[in-house]
Amino acid sequence: MIQGTNNQMNKKILWSVLLSAGFALGACGTVDDAGSNSESGQTPAESSGGAATVGPMTGGPTPMTGGMATGNATGMAETGMAETGMTSGVGFIEDPDGGGVSFECDIFAQDCPEGEKCMPWSNDGGGAWNATRCSPVADNPGQAGDQCTVEGSGTSGIDDCDLGVMCWDVDPKTNMGTCVAMCTGDEANPICEDPDTTCTIANDGAIVLCLPACDPILQDCPEGQACYPINDAFACAPDASGEMGVYGDPCEFINVCDPGLFCLGAAATPNCQGAAGCCTEACDLADPAGDAQCTGAPDGQTCQPWYEEGAAPPGYEDVGACALPA
């Protein structure tokens, strides 16, 4: 979740703490023994977790399936995100097991009265989407891909996008962003009409957005964004690393690592000084350089597969992450 005021944080994806299994909100994690989509036949755009040494199933240090936000972050304090020098356009997306969301309406069902739409918002005026509510649909509302404007802040839940569409990646200086489609269907079977996007469900279902799917090795996201593992998919999200985000930097939000790096639990990175975790490289299992891709190789880091053998979706077979052996 986003903490602080509208002028303190932005463009950050919050990851949970994985201590041994499951999620605890607040930072990056270590090990997750949860199940995967390895037998679902999903494409890379639909699944990113999987049973892996470093992926979100069994094995070693795992990244958390956590949250996301937008804005222009500039740095981190020694113990986490700095409380100054940041502005908040949108808010953090928390892991689906985060809890604490107050539902007044259902994002999937869009069960608000005519002329209104169900939207995520921050019911305490902060930067975290911790509730849903019915908000008015604007006259001549924007469609997915259109420029949009929010009222107050990116977590106000009020924008000029159409029903089933949300203003995303909001510039805190102008309150302007881009309309992004919400997922349809239901939580068990979410649908994104655009085949190049993947449904990202977070904050206990307050956030259900169709975000661009991506390849963490190619880092094929638009400028200013990076490919991060978010819940069960690799998706493009704003890069909020600012002057931080290189190998070994502490992290508690997934998108405060530079493109090509993941925020993994502290046990994954030698001499990690982050209470939650540190940034470490994604790696290509097919690269002849092997473990030499890892900055921490001299200290024991290896390029470990994200998925268990045979479990990777097509196109993700060579995705790995640099981590210390479990």
Coordinates of C-alpha atoms in Angstrom, one line a residue:
M1 CA 0.0 0.0 0.0
I2 CA 1.0 3.6 -0.3
Q3 CA 1.8 5.3 2.8
G4 CA 2.1 9.0 3.3
T5 CA 0.2 11.8 1.6
N6 CA -0.6 12.6 -2.0
N7 CA 2.7 14.5 -2.2
Q8 CA 4.9 11.8 -0.7
M9 CA 4.8 8.7 -2.9
N10 CA 4.2 7.6 -6.4
K11 CA 4.9 5.1 -9.1
K12 CA 5.7 2.4 -6.6
I13 CA 4.6 -1.2 -6.5
L14 CA 4.3 -2.4 -3.0
W15 CA 5.4 -6.0 -2.3
S16 CA 4.5 -8.2 0.6
V17 CA 6.8 -9.9 3.0
L18 CA 7.1 -13.6 2.4
L19 CA 8.5 -15.1 5.6
S20 CA 8.0 -18.7 4.9
A21 CA 4.7 -19.0 3.1
G22 CA 1.9 -16.7 2.3
F23 CA 1.9 -12.9 2.3
A24 CA 2.3 -10.2 4.9
L25 CA 1.9 -6.7 3.6
G26 CA 4.8 -4.2 3.7
A27 CA 7.8 -5.4 1.8
C28 CA 9.6 -7.9 -0.3
G29 CA 9.7 -11.5 0.6
T30 CA 11.8 -14.6 1.0
V31 CA 10.0 -17.8 0.4
D32 CA 6.5 -18.7 -0.9
D33 CA 5.2 -22.2 -0.9
A34 CA 1.9 -21.4 -2.5
G35 CA 0.6 -23.0 -5.6
S36 CA 1.2 -22.0 -9.2
N37 CA -0.4 -21.9 -12.6
S38 CA 2.1 -24.4 -14.0
E39 CA -0.7 -26.8 -15.0
S40 CA -3.1 -24.2 -16.2
G41 CA -1.8 -23.9 -19.7
Q42 CA -1.5 -20.2 -19.3
T43 CA 0.6 -18.0 -21.6
P44 CA 3.4 -15.8 -20.4
A45 CA 1.0 -13.0 -20.4
E46 CA -1.2 -14.9 -17.9
S47 CA 1.2 -16.4 -15.5
S48 CA 4.5 -15.4 -14.0
G49 CA 4.7 -17.2 -10.7
G50 CA 5.1 -20.9 -11.0
A51 CA 7.1 -23.4 -9.0
A52 CA 10.6 -22.1 -9.0
T53 CA 13.8 -21.7 -7.1
V54 CA 13.1 -18.0 -7.1
G55 CA 9.6 -17.7 -8.4
P56 CA 6.4 -17.4 -6.4
M57 CA 6.1 -21.1 -5.5
T58 CA 8.4 -23.5 -3.8
G59 CA 12.1 -22.9 -3.4
G60 CA 14.4 -20.1 -2.5
P61 CA 13.9 -16.3 -2.1
T62 CA 10.8 -15.1 -3.9
P63 CA 9.6 -11.7 -5.0
M64 CA 6.2 -10.8 -3.5
T65 CA 3.1 -10.5 -5.5
G66 CA 2.4 -7.0 -4.5
G67 CA 1.3 -3.6 -5.3
M68 CA 1.8 -0.9 -7.8
A69 CA 1.5 2.9 -8.1
T70 CA 2.4 5.8 -10.3
G71 CA 4.1 9.1 -10.0
N72 CA 7.7 10.3 -9.8
A73 CA 9.7 8.9 -6.9
T74 CA 13.1 10.3 -6.3
G75 CA 14.8 8.2 -3.6
M76 CA 14.7 5.9 -0.6
A77 CA 15.5 6.3 3.0
E78 CA 17.9 3.8 4.6
T79 CA 14.9 1.9 6.0
G80 CA 12.5 2.3 3.1
M81 CA 11.0 4.8 0.8
A82 CA 11.8 8.3 1.7
E83 CA 8.9 10.4 3.1
T84 CA 10.1 13.4 1.2
G85 CA 10.9 14.3 -2.3
M86 CA 8.0 12.2 -3.7
T87 CA 4.7 13.0 -5.1
S88 CA 1.8 10.7 -5.4
G89 CA -0.3 10.4 -8.5
V90 CA -1.9 7.0 -8.0
G91 CA -1.3 4.6 -5.2
F92 CA 0.1 1.2 -4.3
I93 CA -1.4 -2.0 -5.4
E94 CA -1.1 -4.5 -2.6
D95 CA -1.0 -8.3 -2.8
P96 CA -4.5 -9.9 -3.0
D97 CA -4.1 -11.4 0.4
G98 CA -3.4 -8.0 2.0
G99 CA -6.7 -7.5 3.7
G100 CA -8.2 -4.2 4.9
V101 CA -10.1 -3.3 1.8
S102 CA -13.6 -1.8 2.5
F103 CA -16.0 -2.7 -0.3
E104 CA -19.0 -0.6 -1.0
C105 CA -19.3 -2.0 -4.5
D106 CA -17.9 -4.8 -6.7
I107 CA -15.3 -3.8 -9.4
F108 CA -16.1 -6.9 -11.5
A109 CA -19.9 -6.7 -11.1
Q110 CA -20.0 -2.9 -11.5
D111 CA -23.1 -2.9 -9.4
C112 CA -23.5 0.8 -8.8
P113 CA -26.6 2.8 -9.7
E114 CA -27.0 4.0 -13.2
G115 CA -24.7 6.9 -14.0
E116 CA -22.1 5.7 -11.5
K117 CA -19.2 3.2 -11.6
C118 CA -17.4 1.1 -9.0
M119 CA -13.9 2.5 -8.4
P120 CA -11.0 1.9 -6.0
W121 CA -10.1 4.8 -3.7
S122 CA -8.4 5.7 -0.5
N123 CA -11.0 6.2 2.2
D124 CA -8.6 7.8 4.6
G125 CA -7.2 10.4 2.2
G126 CA -3.9 8.6 1.9
G127 CA -2.1 7.1 -1.1
A128 CA -3.3 3.5 -0.8
W129 CA -6.4 2.0 -2.5
N130 CA -8.0 0.6 0.6
A131 CA -11.7 0.7 -0.4
T132 CA -14.1 0.8 -3.3
R133 CA -17.0 3.1 -3.8
C134 CA -19.5 4.3 -6.4
S135 CA -18.3 7.4 -8.3
P136 CA -20.1 9.4 -11.0
V137 CA -19.4 8.6 -14.6
A138 CA -18.3 11.8 -16.4
D139 CA -20.1 13.3 -19.3
N140 CA -18.3 12.2 -22.6
P141 CA -16.1 9.9 -20.6
G142 CA -12.7 8.7 -21.9
Q143 CA -12.1 5.2 -23.3
A144 CA -9.1 2.9 -22.7
G145 CA -6.1 4.6 -24.1
D146 CA -7.5 8.1 -23.8
Q147 CA -5.9 10.9 -21.7
C148 CA -7.7 11.4 -18.5
T149 CA -7.8 13.6 -15.4
V150 CA -8.5 12.7 -11.7
E151 CA -10.1 14.8 -9.1
G152 CA -7.9 15.6 -6.1
S153 CA -5.4 12.7 -6.5
G154 CA -4.9 9.4 -8.2
T155 CA -6.5 7.6 -5.2
S156 CA -9.6 9.7 -5.0
G157 CA -11.7 7.3 -7.1
I158 CA -13.0 10.1 -9.2
D159 CA -11.9 10.5 -12.8
D160 CA -13.3 11.2 -16.3
C161 CA -12.8 7.7 -17.7
D162 CA -15.8 5.6 -18.7
L163 CA -17.6 2.8 -16.8
G164 CA -15.1 -0.1 -16.3
V165 CA -12.1 2.1 -17.1
M166 CA -9.7 3.8 -14.6
C167 CA -7.3 6.7 -14.9
W168 CA -3.9 5.2 -14.4
D169 CA -0.2 6.4 -14.2
V170 CA -1.3 9.8 -13.0
D171 CA 1.1 12.7 -13.1
P172 CA 0.8 14.3 -9.6
K173 CA 1.6 17.7 -11.0
T174 CA -1.1 17.8 -13.6
N175 CA -3.5 15.0 -12.2
M176 CA -3.5 13.6 -15.7
G177 CA -3.0 10.0 -16.7
T178 CA -4.2 7.4 -19.2
C179 CA -7.5 5.5 -19.1
V180 CA -6.8 1.8 -18.6
A181 CA -9.5 -0.9 -18.9
M182 CA -10.5 -2.8 -15.8
C183 CA -10.8 -6.6 -16.0
T184 CA -14.2 -8.1 -16.7
G185 CA -15.5 -11.5 -15.9
D186 CA -14.9 -12.4 -12.2
E187 CA -12.0 -13.0 -9.9
A188 CA -11.9 -16.7 -10.8
N189 CA -12.0 -16.1 -14.5
P190 CA -10.8 -12.5 -15.2
I191 CA -10.9 -11.3 -18.8
C192 CA -8.9 -8.6 -20.6
E193 CA -10.2 -7.9 -24.2
D194 CA -6.7 -6.8 -25.3
P195 CA -4.6 -10.0 -25.7
D196 CA -1.4 -8.0 -25.1
T197 CA -2.5 -7.3 -21.5
T198 CA -2.8 -9.4 -18.4
C199 CA -5.3 -8.9 -15.6
T200 CA -3.6 -7.7 -12.4
I201 CA -5.8 -8.2 -9.3
A202 CA -4.6 -6.6 -6.1
N203 CA -5.6 -4.9 -2.9
D204 CA -8.1 -7.7 -2.2
G205 CA -9.8 -7.0 -5.5
A206 CA -10.0 -3.2 -5.3
I207 CA -7.6 -3.1 -8.2
V208 CA -8.4 -5.2 -11.3
L209 CA -6.5 -3.7 -14.2
C210 CA -5.6 -4.9 -17.6
L211 CA -1.8 -4.0 -17.8
P212 CA 0.6 -4.7 -20.6
A213 CA 2.2 -8.2 -20.4
C214 CA 6.0 -8.2 -20.8
D215 CA 9.2 -10.2 -20.9
P216 CA 11.5 -9.6 -17.9
I217 CA 14.6 -10.5 -20.0
L218 CA 13.8 -8.3 -22.9
Q219 CA 12.3 -5.5 -20.8
D220 CA 10.0 -4.7 -23.6
C221 CA 7.9 -2.1 -21.7
P222 CA 7.3 1.5 -22.8
E223 CA 9.8 4.2 -21.8
G224 CA 9.6 5.0 -18.1
Q225 CA 8.2 1.6 -17.2
A226 CA 9.8 -1.8 -16.4
C227 CA 8.7 -5.4 -16.5
Y228 CA 7.9 -6.6 -13.0
P229 CA 6.4 -9.8 -11.5
I230 CA 3.0 -8.7 -10.2
N231 CA 0.9 -11.5 -8.6
D232 CA 0.6 -14.2 -11.3
A233 CA 2.0 -12.2 -14.3
F234 CA 4.9 -10.2 -15.5
A235 CA 3.4 -6.8 -16.3
C236 CA 4.6 -3.3 -17.2
A237 CA 4.5 -0.8 -14.4
P238 CA 6.1 2.7 -13.8
D239 CA 9.8 2.6 -12.9
A240 CA 10.0 4.5 -9.6
S241 CA 13.7 3.8 -8.8
G242 CA 14.8 7.4 -9.2
E243 CA 18.5 7.6 -8.1
M244 CA 18.2 4.2 -6.4
G245 CA 17.3 0.7 -7.7
V246 CA 20.7 -0.7 -8.6
Y247 CA 22.0 -4.1 -7.5
G248 CA 22.1 -4.3 -3.7
D249 CA 20.0 -1.3 -3.0
P250 CA 17.3 -1.9 -0.3
C251 CA 13.8 -2.2 -1.5
E252 CA 10.3 -2.6 -0.1
F253 CA 8.4 -1.8 -3.3
I254 CA 8.8 -3.9 -6.4
N255 CA 9.2 -1.0 -8.8
V256 CA 11.9 0.9 -7.0
C257 CA 14.4 -1.4 -8.7
D258 CA 15.8 -0.4 -12.0
P259 CA 14.6 -2.2 -15.2
G260 CA 16.0 -5.7 -15.3
L261 CA 16.2 -6.1 -11.5
F262 CA 13.7 -7.6 -9.1
C263 CA 13.0 -6.8 -5.5
L264 CA 13.8 -10.1 -3.7
G265 CA 13.9 -11.0 0.0
A266 CA 17.0 -10.2 1.9
A267 CA 18.2 -13.8 1.8
A268 CA 18.6 -13.6 -1.9
T269 CA 21.3 -11.0 -2.0
P270 CA 24.7 -11.1 -0.3
N271 CA 25.1 -8.4 2.4
C272 CA 21.6 -7.1 1.8
Q273 CA 21.0 -4.2 4.2
G274 CA 17.3 -3.8 3.5
A275 CA 15.0 -5.0 6.2
A276 CA 12.6 -6.2 3.6
G277 CA 14.8 -7.0 0.6
C278 CA 17.3 -5.8 -2.0
C279 CA 17.4 -5.3 -5.7
T280 CA 19.0 -8.1 -7.7
E281 CA 19.2 -8.9 -11.4
A282 CA 16.9 -10.9 -13.5
C283 CA 19.0 -13.3 -15.6
D284 CA 18.7 -15.4 -18.8
L285 CA 19.2 -19.1 -18.2
A286 CA 20.2 -19.5 -21.9
D287 CA 22.9 -16.9 -21.7
P288 CA 26.3 -18.5 -22.1
A289 CA 27.6 -16.1 -19.3
G290 CA 25.6 -18.2 -16.8
D291 CA 26.2 -17.1 -13.2
A292 CA 28.5 -14.3 -14.4
Q293 CA 25.4 -12.3 -15.2
C294 CA 25.0 -11.9 -11.4
T295 CA 26.8 -9.1 -9.6
G296 CA 26.8 -11.2 -6.5
A297 CA 28.3 -14.3 -8.2
P298 CA 31.6 -13.9 -6.3
D299 CA 29.6 -14.1 -3.1
G300 CA 27.7 -17.1 -4.1
Q301 CA 24.8 -15.8 -6.1
T302 CA 23.7 -18.0 -9.0
C303 CA 21.2 -17.6 -11.9
Q304 CA 18.3 -19.6 -10.7
P305 CA 15.2 -20.6 -12.7
W306 CA 12.0 -18.8 -12.0
Y307 CA 10.0 -21.9 -12.7
E308 CA 10.5 -25.6 -11.8
E309 CA 11.6 -27.7 -14.7
G310 CA 8.8 -28.1 -17.2
A311 CA 6.5 -25.6 -15.5
A312 CA 7.4 -22.4 -17.4
P313 CA 4.7 -21.1 -19.8
P314 CA 5.9 -20.8 -23.4
G315 CA 8.4 -18.0 -23.8
Y316 CA 9.3 -17.9 -20.1
E317 CA 11.5 -21.0 -20.1
D318 CA 14.8 -19.0 -19.8
V319 CA 13.6 -16.5 -17.1
G320 CA 15.8 -16.6 -14.0
A321 CA 16.8 -14.4 -11.1
C322 CA 20.1 -14.0 -9.4
A323 CA 19.9 -15.3 -5.8
L324 CA 21.8 -17.1 -3.2
P325 CA 21.0 -20.8 -2.9
A326 CA 18.1 -21.5 -0.5

